[in-house]
Amino acid sequence: MATSSGTTSVAIPGQLLGPASKFQPGPGTHIHNANLYSSLLGVVHASQPAKPPGPAKRLTKITVPTQTPAELPTLSVSRTGVSEKREVLPEVGNTVLCRVTRITPRQAVVAILICGDTVLEAEWQGLIRVQDVRATEKDKVKIYESFRPGDIVRAEVISLGDQANFYLSTARNELGVILATSEAGNNMYPVNWKEYMDPETGLSELRKVAKPY
Amino acid sequence: MPREAEPSLNEKQFIVQALGEKLRLDGREFDQYRPLELTFGDQYGVANVTLGKTRVLAKVSAEVTVPYVDRPLDGVFTIATELGPMASPAFEVGRPTETEVLLARLLEKTVRRSGALDTESLCLVAGQKCWSVRVDVHVLAHDGNLIDASCFAVVAALRHFRKPDTSIASGQLTVYTPAEREPVPLSWLHSPFCVTWSFFGDDGETALLDATWAEEQVRVSSCTVSLNRHGEICQIAKLGGVPVEAVALLQCTAVALTKAKEFSTFLDGKLAEDAKRRNKGGFMAELSSENDR
Amino acid sequence: MPLDTSAYSLALLRVDGRRWNELRRIHAQIRTQAAADGSSYLEIGHTKVMCVVTGPSEPGSRRGAIGSTGGGVGGGAVGGGAAQSKGAEVAVSIVIAGFSSVDRKRTARGDKRILELQSTISNALAASLHTHLFPHSAINISLHVLSQDGSLLAALINAATLACVDAGIPMTDYVAACTAGSTSTYAANDEAADPLLDLNHQEEQELPGLTVATLGGSDRVAVLVCESRVQVSRLEGMLAVGVDGCKQVREILDRVVREKGRRMVQEGTVEKGVGLNDMDVD
Amino acid sequence: MSDRRRINGPVGATIPPVSEDGASREVAGSRGGRSRPPNAIRKMYLKTGVTPSASGSAYLEIETSGRSGVSGLKLSCTVHGPRSLPRSSPFSPHIILSTHVKYAPFATRQRRGYLRDPSERDLGTHLEAALRGAIIADRWPKSGVDIIVSIIEGDQDRETSKTQGDESWDLMNALSGCITVASAALADAGIDCVDTVAGGVAALVSDKGDASPSIVIDPIPSEHDRILAACCIAYLPTRDEVTNLWFKGDLPASDTELYTKLVEKGIQASAKANRVLVECLGETVG
Amino acid sequence: MASTQHVLLSPAELAYLHAALSLTPPIRPDGRAPAQFRPLVAETGILPGTNGSARICFADGTEAIVGVKAEVERTRLVDGATAGTEWKEGGSARGEGEDDDGGDKAGDSDWVELTVEIPGYRDDDAGTAFLAAMLSEALLADGAFAKRLWINRRFHWKLYLDVLLISPPLSYPLPLLSLTTHLALLATRLPRLKSEGDEDPFFDDDWAAARHLFPRSSSSTTKESARPPVTLLVMAVGNNIIFDPAKEELAVADVALAVSVAEDTTAAATTAATMDLDDAAAPAARSLRLLSIRTIDPPSRLTPPGVPNAANSAYGATTAQKQPEARTAEAEAVEGVWRAPRGGAKPLVMAALVQKVLEKGGVADEILDALDAVDLG
């Protein structure tokens, strides 16, 4: 039994990992009457908590303090090593890489390729609505001045969306187009926050450019 | 399911109003057909009918199969209609649209159930061997009045068709190639033709023959009458739509009869032409083993 | 079994003892089912059908499933604006019970004949119902055939009409239907042939016949279906008898509806309103 | 509902003629009895990850009982997904489970068509119910997973052809196999489950020899003269919960303890199968 | 599929329903007692064209019609003598159908064909197949029923049951269909056989002389159970057991079972084998027989979960930057917030459900008594 020791060991679905009072449920685990069970076939990881998360941002309204006791280690069961094929579902807050497939004046339809550091097996479709392209001056945003089909975009999931699409947003500096090809078909490099330039032709095209790291 | 692009309100109104003034877009009379063309293929049983822009191709094929157990004395006779995307974007390959179903049913009732083809003559060995005659109707272009065109094509193709001659010697069935024996026509009883009326106006006072696709889209109801030249109704189908005066319907049938007779004579003429074209010098006539009926 | 029509010429009585212009017993009920928006049960002789109407309602996905099994209803140009966004879509689905006919047979859902019936009924009703009052909505009519003995289409149309009345869907007038036939088969071209009203199964097999549906009391024909060979001269007589029969049928349907209405007033299920007042007159 | 896509073999008589040796003939009267103790299930072989193209897969084989002509159960299950739902389908906060159980045409004495017949659909529904309880559906919103179990060889006794009533009991064995193999495949696919679920069958049988009927687990219908009742159970051992119960037969209601005993045995059988499952899964990692 | 059709209830409604139903005593939306069925209107013999027919209308408007038709069919010769080589031809149409053949008058499950029609669902829909399988399974679970169709060694009756759901499926139609089938079978009559022995059978034309498939007189000496089975739908919420749940109630069920029972009026068991199991029940008393149980996959598993305030960002829950595959926050169930049930049901609960159905004077008894009251036209 892989219990509180936290050393890597194999867990199978339904295997007892320890009391829920001692651990935080991580991915691949679930709680059943006050005990932490594995819900995946995989390797158990016990991660000591990072520094207690301070008040991330000042909340504008009074709320019940929802800080989980931070000193508990998080138990998680990951599929790494079990099989390289592992599907993850984009979640609200994840950063994803996607390719623009279709643009309309209202939105850009993208195919999500990579979620976090995982290459996705299945084809998940996403949507970047015009009001989610940019944080400021949203009313001036034009989709065709921000994306073109074929661009590779880094975006953040803001909602599971409707039955078909995840809703994505690029309304942050480090989000936006990270790879673009010009009309001429050459790879371009970013010149400023809203322009890519084609090295060959020297022409520049408008994009919502992601701030390079 | 992709739906047919509807004509705009203006178009609709224009058509209706024009009809109100006894005018059709293409300047025809109300009871006038578009020019009807019929050409036969090189091989037997291929009829290509064009009615204005509407174009239908019917092909007849026959093979020897086992008859159905419940009808050991009858041959198999099937009519297969296919409305592909080629005819109109509204048609899919997979699922039959309402139009296709109704067309298939109409042909079925007109040609098959009216006994135009003597299925018993297709029987070779009772309960064991029979001809299976199959008509494939391909709609190549759809510009209204599919029913009349297809029906005409089917009848023409069937009457033009020749099936290989056979003989049964001591229970041994032999099917002769055209080289050995001249193929024989099907035993044909009567030739029914569909005539479709389209009704316009709030209570269908205006009646049109051979409506184009545009007209069909604005019509309020339609009625298809199938007759042969002996004045026998094989089938009438007014499937819903705006009600029409009974008297009007009777008049329609009367006119339809004359049209059917025209069709009949037209077809006979074409067949005769084709026959002449086929046996130059007429020595085929001596070769052919069949006596014409 | 060949039906000997010689007997007819002697006694002028049909196989089931009717005169040439007699309908069979028609028994009908409306509001037979609590759950449905509208429902009806109708017998013509031994032909028994049941109808359940739901809607006008939002065309949901599951409803759509019904519509699709009901065979692309009203999609055609003759749909009277059905399936277009302007008016409500009239989706008809017919289930023919396995035990309905004499020797049991299962009819597949995709049967062309059933699809034809479905679209016929849908188109006929779509023309008489005021579908334009319910844009972007669907009226689902599901019909069940419990027992068939001729005049199936007519029975279905009548049942559907009653159910629509029960559902309170505004319509121009009843769509009443019945069948008419003619003695002696198509081959014989005798002028002595009498038209017959309301064919039963046996007569339908043997004799030429047609199904007529008219709008209310008028002579206006909504549906006219003839599936057998018949001399064109014979048509007029049959049609006349059929139209007349439809008038009779309409009266019967009307009586059923009024009777039910009156009873509901008495039971106080509905308050006696203006609509019911002029229902009582005439 | 006929299959027009392919050319089908003749309906019915597709069994290779079995040359019957006299030995098996005269025992046919009392067919070779049960070779195992009543509380033992047959040996089974389970392996996951057999189909590389699928996101999860498993293969299950149940030992054939010793006698000739009796084939064991061979199942293979593939799991595809989680994948995005078709655009037509509405938003679902859960993973949509769709299960298909299909007999290979050659799996049984009676040739199966390519189209799923009602009994196969029925099995599929049972399997769905059994798995729904096991998976944690809300971990995968707006996604779907297809679980396809194909029965390569249903355990049937070629010798005993007359007792076609057995087929219904075979269904139960098949179902329990399906559940077990599907559970393994799900774990292999990395879909969250509250527990591993395995199927078990217990039956109330009466043999010629003994007077009073006895309860055995994992019965082979051809080994018993009569099966009075049987139940197939899908059981979650660590939670001690039953996700699917399928009982069939004829029991007097007057003594329910007989029924409860039967169910207990079924749970036992499931638990035994589960051990194999757990072992197999344990091996796959690391 | 019929059981898991989507229920349009908000998590709050579900939570409320669940709470109300798990009270003691449970408070049902329509104010019924836990073991109380919906009131129903039943009539039989409505279709003269059939051998037997019945119609049942539940108060909530769901309505079903069942028609039974019987045809004489030649029995396929599968005899014990030639067991080794003979196999049954063309059983392709088989599917749902079980029996265990005992005794000389062997019954065959193929002699009964049951089809279910639910408006709006394809007839090869999995749910429909499941329903049909369940109904015929109960019918054939004891070989007794098929034996009734035995004419002579060469011929037998082929029984077609067509089960029609007239109304759209408001609630899970199983109980309705089962009860209707029960009545239809009770009303079913077969023409009286005039021929003897194995000759080709011919029958008495007089319908009045036709014998019932299930003889009326309860003092019949037949060893078979004198009534067709009934299938009851029973579900559990918390530790309450609720019968004949409506659609909304089923939407919060922890577990739902379909239990089929039949009675035999005589204490004699169906077969010699079960004889000694059957601990002496008083001959007069109705003794029930348990025929089949199936777990119905409750739609509750597909219901949308509620969001507790703690996790609701509207209440200031900080949605911290989550790395992928950190799934939806796993939290303990919060009181009053709906969560779709996970896992299965405890064996004890299941046992309790069945017990509740079977116990003497239990619900099954009541139902059968109620059905007795229906006069068979």
GROMACS .gro file of C-alpha atoms in nm, chain B residues 3 6 98 101-102 104-105 109 113-114 190 203 216-217 219 221-222 228 230-246 249-250 253, chain C residues 72 74-78 83-84 86 112-113 115-116 119-120 123-124 127 186 215 219-232 235-236 239 243:
model
   76
  216ARG     CA    1  -3.237   2.294  -4.739
  219GLU     CA    2  -3.582   2.969  -5.108
  311GLU     CA    3  -3.935   1.369  -4.896
  314VAL     CA    4  -3.970   0.916  -5.137
  315LEU     CA    5  -4.275   1.062  -5.303
  317ALA     CA    6  -4.033   0.667  -5.583
  318ARG     CA    7  -4.384   0.595  -5.460
  322LYS     CA    8  -4.782   0.317  -5.825
  326ARG     CA    9  -4.890  -0.140  -5.947
  327SER     CA   10  -5.086  -0.047  -6.257
  403HIS     CA   11  -5.001  -0.034  -7.138
  416ASP     CA   12  -5.736   2.869  -5.296
  429GLU     CA   13  -4.283   2.460  -5.779
  430GLN     CA   14  -4.134   2.650  -5.490
  432ARG     CA   15  -4.704   2.664  -5.563
  434SER     CA   16  -5.034   2.245  -5.386
  435SER     CA   17  -4.998   1.995  -5.665
  441ASN     CA   18  -5.262   0.570  -7.030
  443HIS     CA   19  -5.699   0.419  -7.319
  444GLY     CA   20  -5.825   0.670  -7.069
  445GLU     CA   21  -5.750   0.459  -6.768
  446ILE     CA   22  -5.642   0.638  -6.456
  447CYS     CA   23  -5.359   0.445  -6.297
  448GLN     CA   24  -5.305   0.672  -6.004
  449ILE     CA   25  -5.403   1.010  -5.867
  450ALA     CA   26  -5.201   1.177  -5.597
  451LYS     CA   27  -5.292   1.509  -5.446
  452LEU     CA   28  -5.101   1.477  -5.124
  453GLY     CA   29  -5.225   1.758  -4.910
  454GLY     CA   30  -5.157   2.120  -4.978
  455VAL     CA   31  -5.415   2.390  -5.022
  456PRO     CA   32  -5.755   2.246  -5.111
  457VAL     CA   33  -5.875   2.273  -5.468
  458GLU     CA   34  -6.229   2.268  -5.605
  459ALA     CA   35  -6.334   1.917  -5.699
  462LEU     CA   36  -5.963   1.857  -6.044
  463LEU     CA   37  -6.199   1.687  -6.286
  466THR     CA   38  -5.790   1.504  -6.535
  578GLY     CA   39  -3.881   1.483  -4.330
  580GLY     CA   40  -4.344   1.928  -4.462
  581GLY     CA   41  -3.998   1.981  -4.598
  582GLY     CA   42  -4.129   1.984  -4.949
  583ALA     CA   43  -4.255   2.285  -5.135
  584VAL     CA   44  -4.612   2.174  -5.081
  589ALA     CA   45  -4.060   2.346  -4.179
  590GLN     CA   46  -3.982   2.700  -4.285
  592LYS     CA   47  -4.234   3.126  -4.078
  618LYS     CA   48  -4.194   0.428  -4.813
  619ARG     CA   49  -4.566   0.379  -4.792
  621LEU     CA   50  -4.350   0.794  -4.517
  622GLU     CA   51  -4.592   0.887  -4.793
  625SER     CA   52  -4.613   1.357  -4.548
  626THR     CA   53  -4.963   1.349  -4.693
  629ASN     CA   54  -4.916   1.859  -4.574
  630ALA     CA   55  -5.293   1.834  -4.562
  633ALA     CA   56  -5.258   2.383  -4.516
  692TYR     CA   57  -6.140  -0.134  -6.419
  721LEU     CA   58  -6.191   2.115  -4.616
  725ASP     CA   59  -6.623   2.091  -5.217
  726ARG     CA   60  -6.260   2.182  -5.196
  727VAL     CA   61  -6.043   1.876  -5.204
  728ALA     CA   62  -5.735   1.877  -4.983
  729VAL     CA   63  -5.630   1.518  -5.045
  730LEU     CA   64  -5.717   1.297  -5.337
  731VAL     CA   65  -5.540   0.965  -5.358
  732CYS     CA   66  -5.630   0.694  -5.604
  733GLU     CA   67  -5.408   0.390  -5.623
  734SER     CA   68  -5.598   0.162  -5.856
  735ARG     CA   69  -5.673   0.157  -6.226
  736VAL     CA   70  -6.009   0.303  -6.313
  737GLN     CA   71  -6.175   0.442  -6.621
  738VAL     CA   72  -6.148   0.819  -6.627
  741LEU     CA   73  -6.381   0.934  -6.164
  742GLU     CA   74  -6.651   1.198  -6.153
  745LEU     CA   75  -6.537   1.193  -5.654
  749VAL     CA   76  -6.699   1.463  -5.139
   0.00000   0.00000   0.00000
